[in-house]
Short mmCIF file of C-alpha atoms and ligand atoms in Angstrom, two decimals:
data_model
loop_
_atom_site.label_atom_id
_atom_site.label_comp_id
_atom_site.label_asym_id
_atom_site.label_seq_id
_atom_site.Cartn_x
_atom_site.Cartn_y
_atom_site.Cartn_z
CA MET A 3 67.38 64.95 -30.25
CA PHE A 4 66.09 62.66 -27.58
CA ASN A 5 65.91 59.02 -28.46
CA THR A 6 63.39 57.76 -26.00
CA ARG A 7 64.08 54.03 -25.97
CA LEU A 8 65.86 54.11 -22.60
CA PHE A 9 63.15 56.34 -21.10
CA ARG A 10 60.43 54.04 -22.39
CA GLN A 11 62.04 51.12 -20.57
CA TRP A 12 61.99 53.11 -17.35
CA GLU A 13 58.41 54.24 -17.86
CA ALA A 14 57.50 50.56 -18.22
CA GLY A 15 59.30 49.84 -14.92
CA LYS A 16 62.06 47.85 -16.63
CA THR A 17 65.85 47.90 -16.57
CA ALA A 18 67.44 49.73 -19.49
CA THR A 19 70.29 47.79 -21.08
CA ASN A 20 73.52 49.25 -22.38
CA SER A 21 77.01 48.49 -23.60
CA PHE A 22 80.19 50.60 -23.74
CA LEU A 23 81.98 51.82 -26.87
CA CYS A 24 85.77 52.05 -26.74
CA ILE A 25 86.79 51.56 -30.38
CA PRO A 26 87.01 54.94 -32.13
CA HIS A 27 85.15 54.02 -35.28
CA ALA A 28 81.63 54.88 -36.46
CA TRP A 29 81.22 51.61 -38.30
CA VAL A 30 81.94 49.56 -35.19
CA THR A 31 79.40 51.76 -33.40
CA GLU A 32 76.89 51.09 -36.17
CA VAL A 33 77.35 47.34 -35.71
CA MET A 34 76.86 47.77 -31.94
CA SER A 35 73.80 49.99 -32.58
CA ARG A 36 72.11 47.17 -34.48
CA GLN A 37 72.05 44.91 -31.43
CA ASP A 38 69.19 44.59 -28.99
CA TRP A 39 70.11 47.01 -26.21
CA ASP A 40 68.29 50.15 -25.21
CA SER A 41 71.25 52.51 -25.12
CA LEU A 42 74.99 52.77 -25.74
CA THR A 43 77.73 54.64 -23.86
CA LEU A 44 80.72 56.28 -25.50
CA ASP A 45 83.57 55.76 -23.06
CA MET A 46 85.63 58.95 -23.23
CA GLN A 47 87.50 58.00 -20.05
CA HIS A 48 89.06 54.67 -20.96
CA GLY A 49 88.00 54.19 -24.57
CA LEU A 50 90.40 55.31 -27.30
CA LEU A 51 88.11 58.10 -28.47
CA ASP A 52 88.77 61.72 -29.32
CA TYR A 53 86.21 64.44 -30.14
CA THR A 54 86.15 63.71 -33.89
CA SER A 55 85.61 59.99 -33.48
CA ALA A 56 83.04 60.60 -30.72
CA LEU A 57 81.04 62.90 -33.01
CA ALA A 58 80.97 60.31 -35.80
CA MET A 59 80.01 57.62 -33.28
CA LEU A 60 77.11 59.72 -31.97
CA GLN A 61 75.97 60.11 -35.58
CA ALA A 62 76.21 56.34 -36.07
CA ILE A 63 74.06 55.72 -32.98
CA SER A 64 71.49 58.11 -34.46
CA THR A 65 70.93 55.65 -37.32
CA SER A 66 69.31 53.41 -34.69
CA ASP A 67 66.77 53.80 -31.89
CA LYS A 68 69.39 53.60 -29.11
CA THR A 69 69.76 56.35 -26.52
CA ALA A 70 73.29 57.80 -26.66
CA LEU A 71 75.12 58.26 -23.36
CA VAL A 72 78.68 59.44 -22.78
CA ARG A 73 80.95 58.48 -19.89
CA LEU A 74 83.00 61.66 -19.54
CA ARG A 75 86.76 61.64 -19.41
CA TRP A 76 86.54 63.77 -16.23
CA ASN A 77 84.41 66.40 -14.50
CA ASP A 78 85.41 69.20 -16.86
CA PRO A 79 82.76 71.76 -17.91
CA SER A 80 84.22 72.40 -21.36
CA HIS A 81 84.26 68.68 -22.13
CA ILE A 82 80.74 68.25 -20.68
CA MET A 83 79.31 71.04 -22.84
CA GLN A 84 81.06 69.77 -25.99
CA MET A 85 79.64 66.29 -25.52
CA LEU A 86 76.14 67.64 -24.95
CA ASP A 87 76.36 69.96 -27.96
CA ALA A 88 77.49 66.96 -30.04
CA GLY A 89 74.27 65.17 -29.07
CA ALA A 90 74.89 63.13 -25.93
CA GLU A 91 71.54 62.45 -24.30
CA GLY A 92 72.97 61.64 -20.91
CA LEU A 93 76.33 61.82 -19.14
CA ILE A 94 78.05 59.56 -16.63
CA CYS A 95 80.70 61.45 -14.69
CA PRO A 96 83.59 59.37 -13.30
CA SER A 97 85.14 59.57 -9.86
CA LEU A 98 82.92 62.11 -8.14
CA GLU A 99 83.63 62.21 -4.41
CA THR A 100 81.82 65.20 -2.95
CA ALA A 101 78.52 67.06 -3.22
CA ALA A 102 80.40 70.15 -4.46
CA GLU A 103 82.01 68.24 -7.33
CA THR A 104 78.66 66.67 -8.18
CA ALA A 105 76.88 70.04 -8.10
CA ALA A 106 79.51 71.44 -10.50
CA PHE A 107 78.91 68.48 -12.85
CA VAL A 108 75.13 68.92 -12.82
CA LYS A 109 75.34 72.70 -13.27
CA ALA A 110 77.56 72.28 -16.33
CA CYS A 111 74.78 70.15 -17.86
CA ARG A 112 71.95 72.64 -17.25
CA TYR A 113 71.13 75.96 -18.87
CA PRO A 114 70.53 78.96 -16.58
CA PRO A 115 68.90 79.52 -14.19
CA GLU A 116 69.55 75.94 -12.97
CA GLY A 117 73.12 75.82 -14.24
CA ILE A 118 75.90 77.39 -16.25
CA ARG A 119 75.69 75.54 -19.57
CA SER A 120 76.49 77.87 -22.42
CA PHE A 121 74.05 77.95 -25.34
CA GLY A 122 75.12 76.48 -28.67
CA PRO A 123 73.51 73.04 -29.03
CA MET A 124 74.93 72.53 -32.53
CA ARG A 125 74.10 68.94 -33.36
CA ALA A 126 71.96 68.36 -30.26
CA GLN A 127 69.14 70.63 -31.50
CA LEU A 128 69.12 69.20 -35.03
CA ARG A 129 67.02 66.20 -34.14
CA SER A 130 64.81 67.94 -31.63
CA ASP A 131 61.11 67.99 -32.32
CA GLN A 132 60.68 70.57 -29.56
CA ASP A 133 62.65 73.59 -28.46
CA TYR A 134 65.92 72.00 -27.34
CA ARG A 135 66.62 74.59 -24.66
CA GLU A 136 63.21 73.98 -23.11
CA THR A 137 63.63 70.21 -22.95
CA ALA A 138 67.35 69.82 -22.34
CA ASN A 139 67.33 70.74 -18.65
CA ARG A 140 64.68 68.11 -18.03
CA ARG A 141 65.90 65.41 -20.39
CA VAL A 142 69.70 65.33 -20.27
CA LEU A 143 70.52 62.55 -17.82
CA THR A 144 73.17 63.10 -15.18
CA PHE A 145 74.74 60.08 -13.48
CA ALA A 146 77.39 60.50 -10.78
CA MET A 147 79.84 57.60 -10.60
CA ILE A 148 80.41 56.19 -7.15
CA GLU A 149 83.70 54.35 -7.40
CA THR A 150 85.91 55.30 -4.47
CA ARG A 151 85.91 54.79 -0.71
CA GLU A 152 85.49 58.56 -0.27
CA ALA A 153 82.48 58.69 -2.61
CA LEU A 154 80.91 55.88 -0.61
CA ARG A 155 81.47 57.85 2.59
CA GLN A 156 79.82 60.93 1.09
CA VAL A 157 77.16 59.19 -0.97
CA ALA A 158 74.20 60.66 0.93
CA GLU A 159 75.43 64.23 0.32
CA ILE A 160 76.17 63.42 -3.34
CA ALA A 161 72.68 61.97 -3.80
CA ALA A 162 71.09 65.11 -2.34
CA VAL A 163 72.51 67.36 -5.09
CA PRO A 164 69.56 69.04 -6.86
CA GLY A 165 69.08 68.01 -10.47
CA LEU A 166 71.12 64.82 -10.25
CA ASP A 167 69.33 61.91 -11.96
CA GLY A 168 71.25 58.90 -10.81
CA LEU A 169 74.15 57.13 -9.11
CA PHE A 170 76.29 54.84 -11.25
CA ILE A 171 78.53 52.28 -9.58
CA GLY A 172 81.98 51.56 -10.97
CA PRO A 173 82.66 48.18 -9.37
CA TYR A 174 86.24 47.90 -10.64
CA ASP A 175 87.56 51.15 -9.22
CA LEU A 176 85.40 50.73 -6.14
CA SER A 177 86.91 47.30 -5.43
CA ILE A 178 90.42 48.72 -5.82
CA SER A 179 89.67 51.77 -3.69
CA LEU A 180 88.22 49.56 -0.94
CA GLY A 181 91.28 47.31 -1.11
CA LEU A 182 89.23 44.24 -1.97
CA GLU A 183 90.99 41.06 -3.06
CA ARG A 184 88.38 40.19 -5.68
CA LEU A 185 87.84 42.70 -8.47
CA ALA A 186 84.28 43.74 -9.35
CA ASP A 187 82.88 40.46 -8.03
CA ILE A 188 79.30 41.26 -7.07
CA HIS A 189 79.12 37.99 -5.09
CA TYR A 190 81.94 39.11 -2.80
CA PRO A 191 80.21 40.30 0.40
CA PRO A 192 82.18 43.54 0.98
CA LEU A 193 81.44 44.76 -2.55
CA ARG A 194 77.86 43.55 -2.37
CA GLU A 195 77.31 45.53 0.82
CA ALA A 196 78.84 48.66 -0.73
CA ILE A 197 76.60 48.31 -3.79
CA GLU A 198 73.53 47.82 -1.64
CA ALA A 199 74.43 50.88 0.45
CA VAL A 200 74.58 53.02 -2.71
CA ARG A 201 71.30 51.58 -3.94
CA THR A 202 69.56 52.32 -0.64
CA VAL A 203 70.72 55.95 -0.70
CA ALA A 204 69.69 56.31 -4.35
CA GLN A 205 66.23 54.95 -3.61
CA SER A 206 65.73 57.29 -0.68
CA HIS A 207 66.49 60.24 -2.99
CA ASP A 208 64.41 58.93 -5.87
CA LEU A 209 67.48 58.54 -8.08
CA ARG A 210 68.11 56.04 -10.84
CA THR A 211 70.81 53.43 -10.30
CA GLY A 212 73.31 52.23 -12.87
CA ILE A 213 76.21 49.80 -12.89
CA PHE A 214 78.80 48.37 -15.28
CA THR A 215 79.88 44.76 -15.47
CA GLY A 216 82.29 43.00 -17.78
CA LYS A 217 80.82 39.61 -16.88
CA ALA A 218 77.90 38.09 -18.78
CA ALA A 219 77.14 35.86 -15.78
CA PHE A 220 76.27 38.94 -13.67
CA VAL A 221 73.90 40.61 -16.11
CA THR A 222 70.57 39.01 -15.24
CA GLU A 223 71.42 39.13 -11.55
CA LEU A 224 72.00 42.88 -11.75
CA MET A 225 68.72 43.31 -13.62
CA ASP A 226 66.89 41.27 -10.98
CA TRP A 227 68.64 43.27 -8.25
CA GLY A 228 66.69 46.26 -9.54
CA PHE A 229 69.23 48.44 -11.33
CA ASP A 230 67.66 50.91 -13.74
CA LEU A 231 70.66 50.83 -16.09
CA VAL A 232 72.83 47.76 -16.54
CA CYS A 233 75.86 48.21 -18.81
CA PHE A 234 77.54 45.06 -20.02
CA GLY A 235 80.87 44.81 -21.79
CA THR A 236 82.54 46.85 -24.48
CA ASP A 237 82.88 46.64 -28.23
CA GLN A 238 86.54 45.69 -27.75
CA GLN A 239 85.62 42.92 -25.33
CA PHE A 240 83.10 41.43 -27.76
CA LEU A 241 85.51 41.71 -30.70
CA GLN A 242 88.27 40.08 -28.69
CA ALA A 243 86.01 37.23 -27.51
CA GLY A 244 84.81 36.60 -31.08
CA VAL A 245 88.32 36.66 -32.48
CA VAL A 246 89.63 34.27 -29.84
CA GLU A 247 86.81 31.86 -30.65
CA GLY A 248 87.33 32.29 -34.41
CA ALA A 249 91.07 31.64 -34.25
CA ALA A 250 90.53 28.62 -32.01
CA THR A 251 88.50 26.88 -34.70
CA PHE A 252 91.70 26.43 -36.75
CA ARG A 253 93.47 24.81 -33.86
CA GLN A 254 90.80 22.14 -33.54
CA LYS A 255 92.18 20.61 -36.77
CA HIS A 256 95.64 19.93 -35.30
C1 3PY B 14 84.63 50.88 -12.87
O1 3PY B 14 84.13 49.79 -12.56
O2 3PY B 14 85.52 51.44 -12.22
C2 3PY B 14 84.13 51.55 -14.04
O3 3PY B 14 84.49 52.68 -14.27
C3 3PY B 14 83.22 50.80 -14.93
O4 3PY B 14 82.88 51.48 -16.05
MG1 MG B 15 86.01 53.41 -13.05
#
């Protein structure tokens, strides 16, 4: 089941690229899967997806070489296990604030003895060339989102949770939680310092670092900054930008 493109980037010491999927349609996902990123993330938190559309979208990603990640709607074990059984290769859990919450997230992703994941990897084991149960505990990626003031305060404890693979910064929520005037602006010193603090903790615990941005202008900077996973934009954002440009061509005539 594991599509290794993202892992190959990391093994080569490179940033893995990614974009978010919010439109609940497999064909849109297929179009996104044909582009040159290493992975895609189904956004179950803010995207308009339900389980049925998510399943079809995971199938659409499987027609490509992209690694399929899911941003969970919340830290809920039944949702976590459903997404993994449907074939998610890694999960990004929103709004974690404590080590206990993070440990619960990681345990829900791991089979015993490391965790409490129940066995029934339906679609996940279909594409596995090895015993899925053997590999899943090692290969399913777990990213804890750091996107509140409280998470920032407790980031060292969160990072120390056994089995966690990475910290993922949500710069929009983090800016709001910190009361910053500028939203998700990585050039704004208070946000920049918060991001760097998370990165430093991640590095000291040998964790991967991920971040989302909606701004094309920030992408190369984030890659140069050393993030392991840089997620840029959403299918809706790209559709909207294309449509705005397309419609504007008519107006040029008047
Ligand atoms: C945030 O910036 O808050 C996010 O959740 C980005 O995905
Ligand atoms: Mg967020």
